[in-house]
Coordinates of C-alpha atoms and ligand atoms in Angstrom, one line a residue:
X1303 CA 11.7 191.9 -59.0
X1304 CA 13.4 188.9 -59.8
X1305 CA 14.2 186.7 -56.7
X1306 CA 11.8 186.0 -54.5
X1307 CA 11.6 182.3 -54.0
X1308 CA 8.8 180.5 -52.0
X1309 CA 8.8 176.8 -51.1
X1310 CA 5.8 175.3 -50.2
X1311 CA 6.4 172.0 -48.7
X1312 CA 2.8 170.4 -49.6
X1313 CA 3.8 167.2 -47.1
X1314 CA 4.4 169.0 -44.1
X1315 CA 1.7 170.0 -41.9
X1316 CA 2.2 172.1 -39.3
X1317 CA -1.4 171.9 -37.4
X1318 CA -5.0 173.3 -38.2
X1319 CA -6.1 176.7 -39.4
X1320 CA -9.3 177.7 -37.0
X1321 CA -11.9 178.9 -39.0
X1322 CA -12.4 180.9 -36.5
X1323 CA -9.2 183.6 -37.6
X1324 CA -11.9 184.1 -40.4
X1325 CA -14.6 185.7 -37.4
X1326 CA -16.4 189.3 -37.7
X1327 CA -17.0 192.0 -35.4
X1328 CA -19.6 194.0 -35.4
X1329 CA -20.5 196.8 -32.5
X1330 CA -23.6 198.6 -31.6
X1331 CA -21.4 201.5 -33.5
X1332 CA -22.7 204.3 -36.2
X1333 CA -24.2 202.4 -39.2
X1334 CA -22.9 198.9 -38.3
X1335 CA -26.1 197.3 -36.7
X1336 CA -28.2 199.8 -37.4
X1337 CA -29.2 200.7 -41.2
X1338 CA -26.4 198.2 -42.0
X1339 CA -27.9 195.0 -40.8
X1340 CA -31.1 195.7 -39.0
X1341 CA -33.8 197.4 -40.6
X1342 CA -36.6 196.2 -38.4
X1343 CA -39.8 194.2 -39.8
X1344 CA -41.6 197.7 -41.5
X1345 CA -38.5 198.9 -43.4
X1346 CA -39.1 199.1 -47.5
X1347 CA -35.7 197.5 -47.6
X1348 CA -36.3 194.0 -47.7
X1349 CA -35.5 191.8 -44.5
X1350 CA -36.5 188.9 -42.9
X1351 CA -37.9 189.4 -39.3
X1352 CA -36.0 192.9 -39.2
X1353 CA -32.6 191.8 -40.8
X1354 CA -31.6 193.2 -44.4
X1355 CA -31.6 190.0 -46.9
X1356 CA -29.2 191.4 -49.0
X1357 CA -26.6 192.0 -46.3
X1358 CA -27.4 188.5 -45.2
X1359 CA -27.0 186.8 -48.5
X1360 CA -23.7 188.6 -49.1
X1361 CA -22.3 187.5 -45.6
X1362 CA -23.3 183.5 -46.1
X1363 CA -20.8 183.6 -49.0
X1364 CA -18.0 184.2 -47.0
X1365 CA -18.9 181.7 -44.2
X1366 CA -18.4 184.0 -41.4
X1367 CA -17.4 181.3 -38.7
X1368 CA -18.0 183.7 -35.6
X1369 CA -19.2 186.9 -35.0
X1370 CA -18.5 189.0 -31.8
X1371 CA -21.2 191.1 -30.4
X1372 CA -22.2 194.0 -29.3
X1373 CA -18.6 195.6 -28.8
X1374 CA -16.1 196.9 -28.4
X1375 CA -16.3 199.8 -26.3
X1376 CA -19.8 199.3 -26.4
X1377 CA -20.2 196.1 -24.2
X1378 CA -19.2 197.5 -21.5
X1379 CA -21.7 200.2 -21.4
X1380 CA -24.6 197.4 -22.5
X1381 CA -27.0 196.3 -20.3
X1382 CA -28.4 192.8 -21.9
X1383 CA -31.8 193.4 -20.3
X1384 CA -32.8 196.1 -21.4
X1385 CA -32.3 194.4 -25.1
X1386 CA -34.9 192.1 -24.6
X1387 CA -39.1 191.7 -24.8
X1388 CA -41.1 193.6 -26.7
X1389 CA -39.1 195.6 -28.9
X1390 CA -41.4 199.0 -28.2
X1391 CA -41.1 199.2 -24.8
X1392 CA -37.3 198.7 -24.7
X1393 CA -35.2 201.3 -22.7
X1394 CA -33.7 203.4 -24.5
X1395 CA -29.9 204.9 -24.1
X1396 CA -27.4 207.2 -25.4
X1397 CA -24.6 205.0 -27.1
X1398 CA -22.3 207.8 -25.5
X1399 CA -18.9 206.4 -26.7
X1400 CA -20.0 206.5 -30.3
X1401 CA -21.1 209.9 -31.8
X1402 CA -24.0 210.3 -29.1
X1403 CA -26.9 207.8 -31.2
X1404 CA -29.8 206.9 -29.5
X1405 CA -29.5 203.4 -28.8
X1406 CA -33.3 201.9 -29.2
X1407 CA -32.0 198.7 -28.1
X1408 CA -34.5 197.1 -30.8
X1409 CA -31.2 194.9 -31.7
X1410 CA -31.0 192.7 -28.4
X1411 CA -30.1 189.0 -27.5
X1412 CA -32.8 187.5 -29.6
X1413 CA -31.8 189.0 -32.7
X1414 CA -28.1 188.6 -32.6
X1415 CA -28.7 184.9 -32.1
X1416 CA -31.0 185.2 -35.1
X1417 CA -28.6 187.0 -37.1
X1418 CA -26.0 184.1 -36.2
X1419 CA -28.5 181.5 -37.1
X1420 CA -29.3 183.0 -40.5
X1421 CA -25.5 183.3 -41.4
X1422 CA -24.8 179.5 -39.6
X1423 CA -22.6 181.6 -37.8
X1424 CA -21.2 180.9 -33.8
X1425 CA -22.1 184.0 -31.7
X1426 CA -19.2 185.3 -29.5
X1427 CA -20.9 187.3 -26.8
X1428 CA -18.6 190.1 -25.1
X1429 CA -20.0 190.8 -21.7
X1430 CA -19.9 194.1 -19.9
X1431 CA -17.3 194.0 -16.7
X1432 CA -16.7 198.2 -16.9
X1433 CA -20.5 199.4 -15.4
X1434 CA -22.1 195.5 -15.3
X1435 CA -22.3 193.6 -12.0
X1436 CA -21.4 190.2 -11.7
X1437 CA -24.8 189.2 -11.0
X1438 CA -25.9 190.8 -14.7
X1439 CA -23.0 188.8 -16.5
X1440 CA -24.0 185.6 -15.3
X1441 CA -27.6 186.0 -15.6
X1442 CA -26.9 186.6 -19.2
X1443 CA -25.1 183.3 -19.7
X1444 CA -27.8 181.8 -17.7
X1445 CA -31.0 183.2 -19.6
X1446 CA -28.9 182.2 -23.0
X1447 CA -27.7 179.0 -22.3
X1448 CA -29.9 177.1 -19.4
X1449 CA -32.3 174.2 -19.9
X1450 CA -33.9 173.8 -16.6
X1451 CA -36.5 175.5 -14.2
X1452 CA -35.4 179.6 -13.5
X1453 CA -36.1 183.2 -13.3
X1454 CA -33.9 183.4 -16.5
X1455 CA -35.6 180.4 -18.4
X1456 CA -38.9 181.6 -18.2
X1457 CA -37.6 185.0 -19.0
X1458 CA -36.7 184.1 -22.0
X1459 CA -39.1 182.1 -22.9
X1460 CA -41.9 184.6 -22.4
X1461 CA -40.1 186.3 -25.0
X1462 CA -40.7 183.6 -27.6
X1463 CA -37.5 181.2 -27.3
X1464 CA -38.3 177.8 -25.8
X1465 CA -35.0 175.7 -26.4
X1466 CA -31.7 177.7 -24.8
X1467 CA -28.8 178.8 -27.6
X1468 CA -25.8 177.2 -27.7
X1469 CA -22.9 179.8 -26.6
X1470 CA -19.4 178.7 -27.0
X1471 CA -17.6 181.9 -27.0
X1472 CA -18.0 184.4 -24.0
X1473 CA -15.6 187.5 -23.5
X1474 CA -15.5 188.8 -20.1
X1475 CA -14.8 192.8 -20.6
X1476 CA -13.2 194.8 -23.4
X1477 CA -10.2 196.8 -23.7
X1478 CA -10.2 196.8 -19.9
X1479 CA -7.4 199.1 -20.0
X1480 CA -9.5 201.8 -21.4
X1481 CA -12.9 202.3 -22.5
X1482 CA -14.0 198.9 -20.7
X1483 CA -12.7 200.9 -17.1
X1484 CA -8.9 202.6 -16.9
X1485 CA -7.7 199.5 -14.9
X1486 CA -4.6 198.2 -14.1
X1487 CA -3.4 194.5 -15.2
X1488 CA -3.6 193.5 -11.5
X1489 CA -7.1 194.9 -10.7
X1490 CA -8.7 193.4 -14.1
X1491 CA -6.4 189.9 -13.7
X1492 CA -8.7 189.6 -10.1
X1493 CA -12.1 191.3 -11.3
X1494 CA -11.5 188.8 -14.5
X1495 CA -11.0 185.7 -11.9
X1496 CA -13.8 186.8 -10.0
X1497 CA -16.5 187.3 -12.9
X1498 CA -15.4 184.2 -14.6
X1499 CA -16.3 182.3 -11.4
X1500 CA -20.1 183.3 -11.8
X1501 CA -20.1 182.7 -16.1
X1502 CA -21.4 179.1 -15.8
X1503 CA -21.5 176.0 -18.1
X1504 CA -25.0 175.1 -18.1
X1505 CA -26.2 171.4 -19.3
X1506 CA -23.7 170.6 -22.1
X1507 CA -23.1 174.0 -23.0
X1508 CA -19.2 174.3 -22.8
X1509 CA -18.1 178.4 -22.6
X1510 CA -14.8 179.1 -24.0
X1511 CA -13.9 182.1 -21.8
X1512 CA -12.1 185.2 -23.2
X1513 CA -10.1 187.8 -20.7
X1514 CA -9.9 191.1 -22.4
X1515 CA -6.5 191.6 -23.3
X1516 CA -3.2 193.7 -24.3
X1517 CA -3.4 197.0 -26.6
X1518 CA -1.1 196.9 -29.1
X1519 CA 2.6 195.8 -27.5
X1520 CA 1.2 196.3 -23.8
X1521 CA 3.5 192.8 -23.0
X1522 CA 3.6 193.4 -19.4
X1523 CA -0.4 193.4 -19.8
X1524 CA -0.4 189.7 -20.9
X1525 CA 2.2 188.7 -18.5
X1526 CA 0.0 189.6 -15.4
X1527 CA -2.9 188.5 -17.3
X1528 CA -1.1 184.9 -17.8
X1529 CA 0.8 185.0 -14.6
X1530 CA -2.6 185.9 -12.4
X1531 CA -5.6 184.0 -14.7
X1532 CA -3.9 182.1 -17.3
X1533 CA -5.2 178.9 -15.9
X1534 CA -9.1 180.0 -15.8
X1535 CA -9.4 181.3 -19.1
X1536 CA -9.3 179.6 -22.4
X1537 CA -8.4 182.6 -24.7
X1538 CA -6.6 185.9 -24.4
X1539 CA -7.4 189.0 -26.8
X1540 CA -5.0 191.4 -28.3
X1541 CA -5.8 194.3 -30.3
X1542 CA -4.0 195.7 -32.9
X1543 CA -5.1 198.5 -35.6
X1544 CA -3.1 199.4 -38.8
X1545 CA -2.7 203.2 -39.1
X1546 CA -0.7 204.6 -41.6
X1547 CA -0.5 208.3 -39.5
X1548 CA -1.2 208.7 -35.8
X1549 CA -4.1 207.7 -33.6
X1550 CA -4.7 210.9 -31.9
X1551 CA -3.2 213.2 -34.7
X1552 CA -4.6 212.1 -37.5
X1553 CA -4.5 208.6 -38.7
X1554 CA -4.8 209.3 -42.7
X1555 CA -7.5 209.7 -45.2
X1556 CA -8.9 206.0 -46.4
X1557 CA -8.8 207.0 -50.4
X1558 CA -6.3 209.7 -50.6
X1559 CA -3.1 208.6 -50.0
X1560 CA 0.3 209.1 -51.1
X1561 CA 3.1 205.9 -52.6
X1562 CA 4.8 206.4 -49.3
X1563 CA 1.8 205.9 -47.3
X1564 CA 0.7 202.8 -49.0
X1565 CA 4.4 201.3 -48.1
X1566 CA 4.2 202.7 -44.2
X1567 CA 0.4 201.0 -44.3
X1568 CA 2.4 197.5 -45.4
X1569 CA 5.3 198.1 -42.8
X1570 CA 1.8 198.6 -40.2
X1571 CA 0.3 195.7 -40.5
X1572 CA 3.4 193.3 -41.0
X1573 CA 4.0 194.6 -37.1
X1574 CA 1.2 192.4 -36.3
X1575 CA 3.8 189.1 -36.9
X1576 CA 6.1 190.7 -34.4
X1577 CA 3.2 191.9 -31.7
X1578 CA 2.5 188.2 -32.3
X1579 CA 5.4 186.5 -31.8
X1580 CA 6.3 188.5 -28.7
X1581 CA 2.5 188.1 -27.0
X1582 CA 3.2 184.5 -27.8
X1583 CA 6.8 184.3 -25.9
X1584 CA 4.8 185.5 -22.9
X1585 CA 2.1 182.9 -23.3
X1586 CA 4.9 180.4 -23.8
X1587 CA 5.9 180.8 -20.4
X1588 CA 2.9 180.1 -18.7
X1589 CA 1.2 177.8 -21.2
X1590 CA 3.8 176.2 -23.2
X1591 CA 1.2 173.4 -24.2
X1592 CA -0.7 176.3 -26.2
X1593 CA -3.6 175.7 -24.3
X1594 CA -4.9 179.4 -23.9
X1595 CA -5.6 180.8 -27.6
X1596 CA -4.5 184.3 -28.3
X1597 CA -7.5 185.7 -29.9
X1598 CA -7.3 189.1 -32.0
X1599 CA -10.4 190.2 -31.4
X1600 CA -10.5 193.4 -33.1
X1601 CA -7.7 194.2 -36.2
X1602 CA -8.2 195.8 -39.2
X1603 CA -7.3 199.1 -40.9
X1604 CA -8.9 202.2 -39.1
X1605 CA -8.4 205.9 -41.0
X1606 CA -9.9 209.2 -40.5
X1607 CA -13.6 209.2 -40.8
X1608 CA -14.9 209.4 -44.4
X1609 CA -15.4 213.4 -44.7
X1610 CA -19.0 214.7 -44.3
X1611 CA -19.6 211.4 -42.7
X1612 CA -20.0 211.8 -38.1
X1613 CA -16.6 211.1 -36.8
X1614 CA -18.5 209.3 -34.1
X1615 CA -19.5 206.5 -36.6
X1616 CA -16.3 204.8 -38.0
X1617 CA -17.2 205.6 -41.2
X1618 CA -14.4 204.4 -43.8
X1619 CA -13.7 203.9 -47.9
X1620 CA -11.7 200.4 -48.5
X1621 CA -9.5 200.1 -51.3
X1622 CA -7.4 198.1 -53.0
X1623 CA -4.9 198.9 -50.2
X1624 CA -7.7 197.6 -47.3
X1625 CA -7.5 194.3 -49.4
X1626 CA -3.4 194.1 -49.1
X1627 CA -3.7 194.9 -45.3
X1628 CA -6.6 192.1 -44.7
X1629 CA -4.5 189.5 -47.2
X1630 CA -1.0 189.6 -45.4
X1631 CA -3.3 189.8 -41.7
X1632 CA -4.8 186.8 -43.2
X1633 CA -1.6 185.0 -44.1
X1634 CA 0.0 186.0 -40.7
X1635 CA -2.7 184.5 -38.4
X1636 CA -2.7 181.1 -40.3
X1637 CA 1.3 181.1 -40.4
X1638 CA 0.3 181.5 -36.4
X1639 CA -2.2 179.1 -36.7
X1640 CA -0.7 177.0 -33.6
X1641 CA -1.5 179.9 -31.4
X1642 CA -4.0 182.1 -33.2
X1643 CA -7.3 180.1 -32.5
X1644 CA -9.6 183.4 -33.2
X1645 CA -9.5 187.0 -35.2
X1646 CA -12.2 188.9 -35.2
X1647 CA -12.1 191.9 -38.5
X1648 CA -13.7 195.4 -37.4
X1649 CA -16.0 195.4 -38.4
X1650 CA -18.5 193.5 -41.0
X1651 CA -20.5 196.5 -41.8
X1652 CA -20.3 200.3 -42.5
X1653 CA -17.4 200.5 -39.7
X1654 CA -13.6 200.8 -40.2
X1655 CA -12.5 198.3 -42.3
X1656 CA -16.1 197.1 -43.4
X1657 CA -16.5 194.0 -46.1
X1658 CA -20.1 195.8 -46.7
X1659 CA -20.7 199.9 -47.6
X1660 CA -24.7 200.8 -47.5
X1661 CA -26.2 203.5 -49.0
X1662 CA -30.1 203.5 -47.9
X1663 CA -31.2 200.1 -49.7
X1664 CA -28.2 200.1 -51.8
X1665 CA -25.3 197.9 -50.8
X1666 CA -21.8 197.4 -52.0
X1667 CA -18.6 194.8 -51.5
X1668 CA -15.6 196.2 -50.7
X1669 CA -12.1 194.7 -51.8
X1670 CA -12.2 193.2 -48.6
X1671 CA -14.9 191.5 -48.6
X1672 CA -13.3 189.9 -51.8
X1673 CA -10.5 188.6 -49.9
X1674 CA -12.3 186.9 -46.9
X1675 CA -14.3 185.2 -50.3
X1676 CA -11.0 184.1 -51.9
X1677 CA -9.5 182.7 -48.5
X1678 CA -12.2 181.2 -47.2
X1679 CA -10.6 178.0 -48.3
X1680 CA -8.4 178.0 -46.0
X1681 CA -10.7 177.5 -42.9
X1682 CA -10.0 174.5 -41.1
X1683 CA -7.5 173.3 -43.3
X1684 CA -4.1 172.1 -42.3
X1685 CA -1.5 174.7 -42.6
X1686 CA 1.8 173.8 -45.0
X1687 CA 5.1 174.3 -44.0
X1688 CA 6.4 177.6 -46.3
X1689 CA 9.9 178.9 -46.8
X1690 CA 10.5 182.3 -48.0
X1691 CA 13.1 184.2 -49.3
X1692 CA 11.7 187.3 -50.9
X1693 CA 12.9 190.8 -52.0
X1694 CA 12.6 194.0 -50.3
X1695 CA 11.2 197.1 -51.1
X1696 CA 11.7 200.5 -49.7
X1697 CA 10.0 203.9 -49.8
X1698 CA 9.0 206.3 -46.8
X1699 CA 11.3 205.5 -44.8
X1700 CA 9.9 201.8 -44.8
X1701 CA 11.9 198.9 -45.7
X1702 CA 9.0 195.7 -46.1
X1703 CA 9.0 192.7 -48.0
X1704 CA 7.6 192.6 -51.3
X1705 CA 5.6 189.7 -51.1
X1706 CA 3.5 187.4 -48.0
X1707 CA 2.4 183.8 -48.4
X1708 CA 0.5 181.2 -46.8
X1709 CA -0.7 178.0 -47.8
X1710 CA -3.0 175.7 -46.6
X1711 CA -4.3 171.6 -47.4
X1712 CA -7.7 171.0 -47.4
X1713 CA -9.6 167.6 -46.3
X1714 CA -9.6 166.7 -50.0
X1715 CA -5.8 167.4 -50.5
X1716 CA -6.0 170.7 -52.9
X1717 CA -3.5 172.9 -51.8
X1718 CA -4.5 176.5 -51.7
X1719 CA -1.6 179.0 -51.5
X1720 CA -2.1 182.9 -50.7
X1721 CA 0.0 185.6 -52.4
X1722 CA 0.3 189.5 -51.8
X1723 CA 1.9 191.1 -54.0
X1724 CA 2.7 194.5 -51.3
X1725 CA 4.6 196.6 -54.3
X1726 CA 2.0 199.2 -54.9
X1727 CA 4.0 200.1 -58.8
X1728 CA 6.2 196.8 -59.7
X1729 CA 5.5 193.4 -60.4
X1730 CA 6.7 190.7 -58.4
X1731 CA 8.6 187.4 -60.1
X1732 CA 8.2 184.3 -58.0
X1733 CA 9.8 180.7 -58.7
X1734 CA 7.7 178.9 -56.3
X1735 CA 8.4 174.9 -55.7
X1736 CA 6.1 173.0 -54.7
X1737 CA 8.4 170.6 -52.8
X1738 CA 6.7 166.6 -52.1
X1739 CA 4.0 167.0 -54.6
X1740 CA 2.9 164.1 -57.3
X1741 CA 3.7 165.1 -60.6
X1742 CA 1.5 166.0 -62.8
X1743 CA -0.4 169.4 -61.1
X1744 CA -3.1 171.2 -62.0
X1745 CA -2.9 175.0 -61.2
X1746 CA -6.0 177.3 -61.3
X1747 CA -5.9 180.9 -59.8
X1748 CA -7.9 184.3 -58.9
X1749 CA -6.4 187.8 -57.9
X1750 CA -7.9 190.8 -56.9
X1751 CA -5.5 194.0 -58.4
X1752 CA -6.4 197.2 -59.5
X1753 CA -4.2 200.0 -61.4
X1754 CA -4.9 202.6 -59.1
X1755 CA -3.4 201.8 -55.9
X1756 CA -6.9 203.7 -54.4
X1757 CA -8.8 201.9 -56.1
X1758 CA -12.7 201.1 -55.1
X1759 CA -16.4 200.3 -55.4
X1760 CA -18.6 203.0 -54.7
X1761 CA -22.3 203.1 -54.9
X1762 CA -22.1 204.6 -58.8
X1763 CA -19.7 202.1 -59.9
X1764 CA -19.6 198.8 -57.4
X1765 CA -17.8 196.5 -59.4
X1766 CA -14.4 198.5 -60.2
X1767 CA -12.5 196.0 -57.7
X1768 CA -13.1 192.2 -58.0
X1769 CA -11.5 189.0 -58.5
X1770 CA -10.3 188.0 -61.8
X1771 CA -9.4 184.5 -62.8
X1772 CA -5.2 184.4 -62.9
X1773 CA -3.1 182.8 -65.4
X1774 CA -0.1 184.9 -65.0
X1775 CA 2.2 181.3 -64.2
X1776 CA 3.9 178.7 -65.9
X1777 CA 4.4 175.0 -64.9
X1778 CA 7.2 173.1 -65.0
X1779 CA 7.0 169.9 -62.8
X1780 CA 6.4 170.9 -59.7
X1781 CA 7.9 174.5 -59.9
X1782 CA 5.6 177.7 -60.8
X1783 CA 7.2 180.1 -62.5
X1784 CA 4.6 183.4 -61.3
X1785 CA 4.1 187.1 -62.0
X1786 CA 1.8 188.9 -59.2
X1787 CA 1.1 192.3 -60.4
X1788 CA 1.8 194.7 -58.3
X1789 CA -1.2 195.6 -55.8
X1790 CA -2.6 192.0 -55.6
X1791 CA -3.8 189.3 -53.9
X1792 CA -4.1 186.0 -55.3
X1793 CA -5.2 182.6 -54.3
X1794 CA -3.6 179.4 -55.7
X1795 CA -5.8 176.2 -56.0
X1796 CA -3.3 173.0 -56.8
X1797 CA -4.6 169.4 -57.5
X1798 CA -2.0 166.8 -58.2
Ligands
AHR2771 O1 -13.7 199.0 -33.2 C1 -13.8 200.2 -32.7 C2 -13.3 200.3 -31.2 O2 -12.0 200.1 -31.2 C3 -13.9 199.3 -30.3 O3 -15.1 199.6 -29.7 C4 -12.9 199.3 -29.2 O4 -12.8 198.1 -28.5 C5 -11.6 199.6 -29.9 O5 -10.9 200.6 -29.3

């Protein structure tokens, strides 16, 4: 189509873009810990004190800012302490929630944090408020983060870790509304007031505390949340899942898919801009400073279970159509950047909407893992100002725009501007200005496209989807005149 025009107006800044809204989730859940990062020490597959290298080296190249741990529904069926010491006489449990695994609880406390360390990653601990006691919560904070003389300090280090971690990021409870207990707003709002009390800062270890928060559009969930504990808690989640069908139903296949349901998939995820703004009104009211972040804790693309595969295990494909929904997710939390401070992708490996597939020792990137590469550059940069005035396309019943943008300035000045191309047949025509920029420019570019809109690496052929270097633009001044194919993502880099 011919008129979509974009703006970018590369001297206004409109705040920072946490890294953070770049963070990972991964659950004690099917093949995501286990097999997919931990191995343990006498696996054939190489690892490094129990963690897969490859996985490892794959993951540092996106610079995963955060990662939250161990759930999900999970948490609030863990019991810390029986992750810890030596790893043979752990307790063992029945991860009930997810397809009925033994849990060997050989992945504890000290290997998350070494996990985090390897990646230079923060850790985001999710504590367990459904079946844990207050007393179990804070002794976790305490064994994790204390420097003095107590039962927790020389619990941990008996287990081998002198010096306490640094832990910024503690969530009290998970989807509280559901699996983390069937309460009410009201009855979490004072369970959240009253664990919080007990989740201490220790030394110069500051927590930024979490309350588990709204499903979905649950608004009056955030109101009481804001309204009863806004002003002892630093972020609030929200969760939200793009699914083309219907949870309970069936929520559509992750490869087989029709030109309809690749437009409803689009129209799905741009609902997370509205859930947003409308969360955001209600935080507004209680914290119009923007104080509290809204953190999105757990978003992604979640389909039927890959066939063959246990339904228990949130086992999924990704295509070319996962790397649309993570791209315009992306651009939305850092055109929200001023209340978006975290968003957490489930999950990083063999789990929904997965950057990593394994096979055994083999391994594979999914398009989505190519898109957190390709906008990793817009971490902590300072988000532009973007106008937009695109064209619309319809089909299913859906009526979306064609294209999504964001754009971002980093410490050096290059400007780095995000495109999605959401058409899954035609080719989008931009004229894009790049309004208060010095004259001359220098324009270089990679995209991510396919011509199959199901397109995907699989263990026989890996490299089917993967960024490209893009020339499809002219220059003229400061103007770009741009052809995204359709099915794309792309990502601008602009000196002057
Ligand atoms: O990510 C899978 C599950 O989805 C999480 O455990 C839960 O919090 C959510 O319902």
């Amino acid at each position: 189509m011919e008129n979509n025009q974009v703006i970018i107006n590369t001297d206004i800044e409109e705040g920072t873009i946490n890294k953070n809204i770049y963070g990972h989730f991964a659950e004690h859940l099917g093949r995501g810990i286990y097999e997919g990062i931990w191995v343990g020490e006498d696996s054939p597959i190489p690892n490094t004190n129990g963690i897969r290298n490859d996985i490892v080296e794959a993951l540092k190249n996106i610079s995963i800012p955060v990662i939250r741990w161990p759930g999900g529904c999970f948490a609030d069926e863990y019991h810390w302490k029986d992750g810890i010491g030596p790893r043979e006489g752990r307790k063992r449990m029945v991860n009930t929630h997810w397809g009925g695994l033994v849990e060997n609880n050989h992945f504890g406390t000290h290997e998350f944090m070494m996990l985090c360390d390897m990646l230079g990653t923060e850790p985001y601990i999710c504590g367990n408020v459904g079946s844990g006691t207050v007393q179990e919560m804070s002794e976790w904070v305490e064994y994790m983060t204390f420097d003095g003389e107590s039962p927790m300090v020389n619990w941990r280090q008996e287990n081998g870790r002198q010096e306490p971690w640094k832990v910024k990021y503690f969530g009290v409870g998970n989807e509280n509304w559901g699996c983390g207990g069937n309460m009410r707003p009201e009855y979490y709002a004072d369970l959240y007031r009253r664990y919080q009390t007990y989740v201490r800062n220790y030394g110069d270890n500051k927590l930024y505390k979490i309350a588990g928060g709204a499903n979905v559009d649950d608004y009056n969930w955030t109101e009481v949340l804001m309204r009863e504990a806004g002003h002892l808690m630093d972020g609030l989640s929200i969760h939200y899942y793009t699914i083309p069908g219907d949870f309970w139903t069936g929520k559509g296949s992750a490869t087989d898919f029709t030109e309809d349901e690749w437009t409803i998939t689009m129209q799905r995820v741009l609902h997370t801009e509205e859930l947003i703004k409308n969360h955001s009104i209600i935080m507004d009211k209680y914290d119009p400073d923007k104080r509290v972040g809204m953190i999105i804790d757990e978003w992604g693309t979640w389909f039927d279970a890959e066939p063959g595969t246990n339904p228990g295990f949130l086992y999924q494909q990704n295509t070319i159509r996962d790397a649309l929904v993570a791209g315009v997710s992306l651009n939305i939390f850092n055109n929200h950047c001023d209340r978006v401070q975290m968003a957490n992708i489930a999950q990083t490996v063999n789990v929904l909407q997965a950057m990593i597939l394994t096979d055994g020792a083999k391994m594979i990137l999914t398009p989505t893992y190519h898109v957190f590469e390709m906008y990793k550059v817009h971490q902590d940069a300072k988000k532009l100002a973007v106008e937009i005035n695109v064209d619309s396309i319809t089909s299913g019943g859906a009526v979306i725009p064609q294209v999504s943008v964001s754009a971002s300035k980093d410490k050096d000045g290059k400007v780095h501007i995000s495109l999605c191309n959401l058409d899954n047949h035609a080719d989008a025509t931009i004229t894009l200005n790049l309004r208060g920029i010095v004259d001359p420019i220098h324009v270089a570019g990679r995209i991510l496209t396919s011509e199959q809109m199901d397109a995907r690496n699989t263990f026989e052929a890996p490299n089917t989807v993967e960024p490209t270097a893009f020339t499809g633009f002219t220059v003229d001044g400061h103007n770009l005149r741009i052809s995204l194919p359709s099915k794309s993502v792309t990502m601008l880099a602009i000196e002057s």
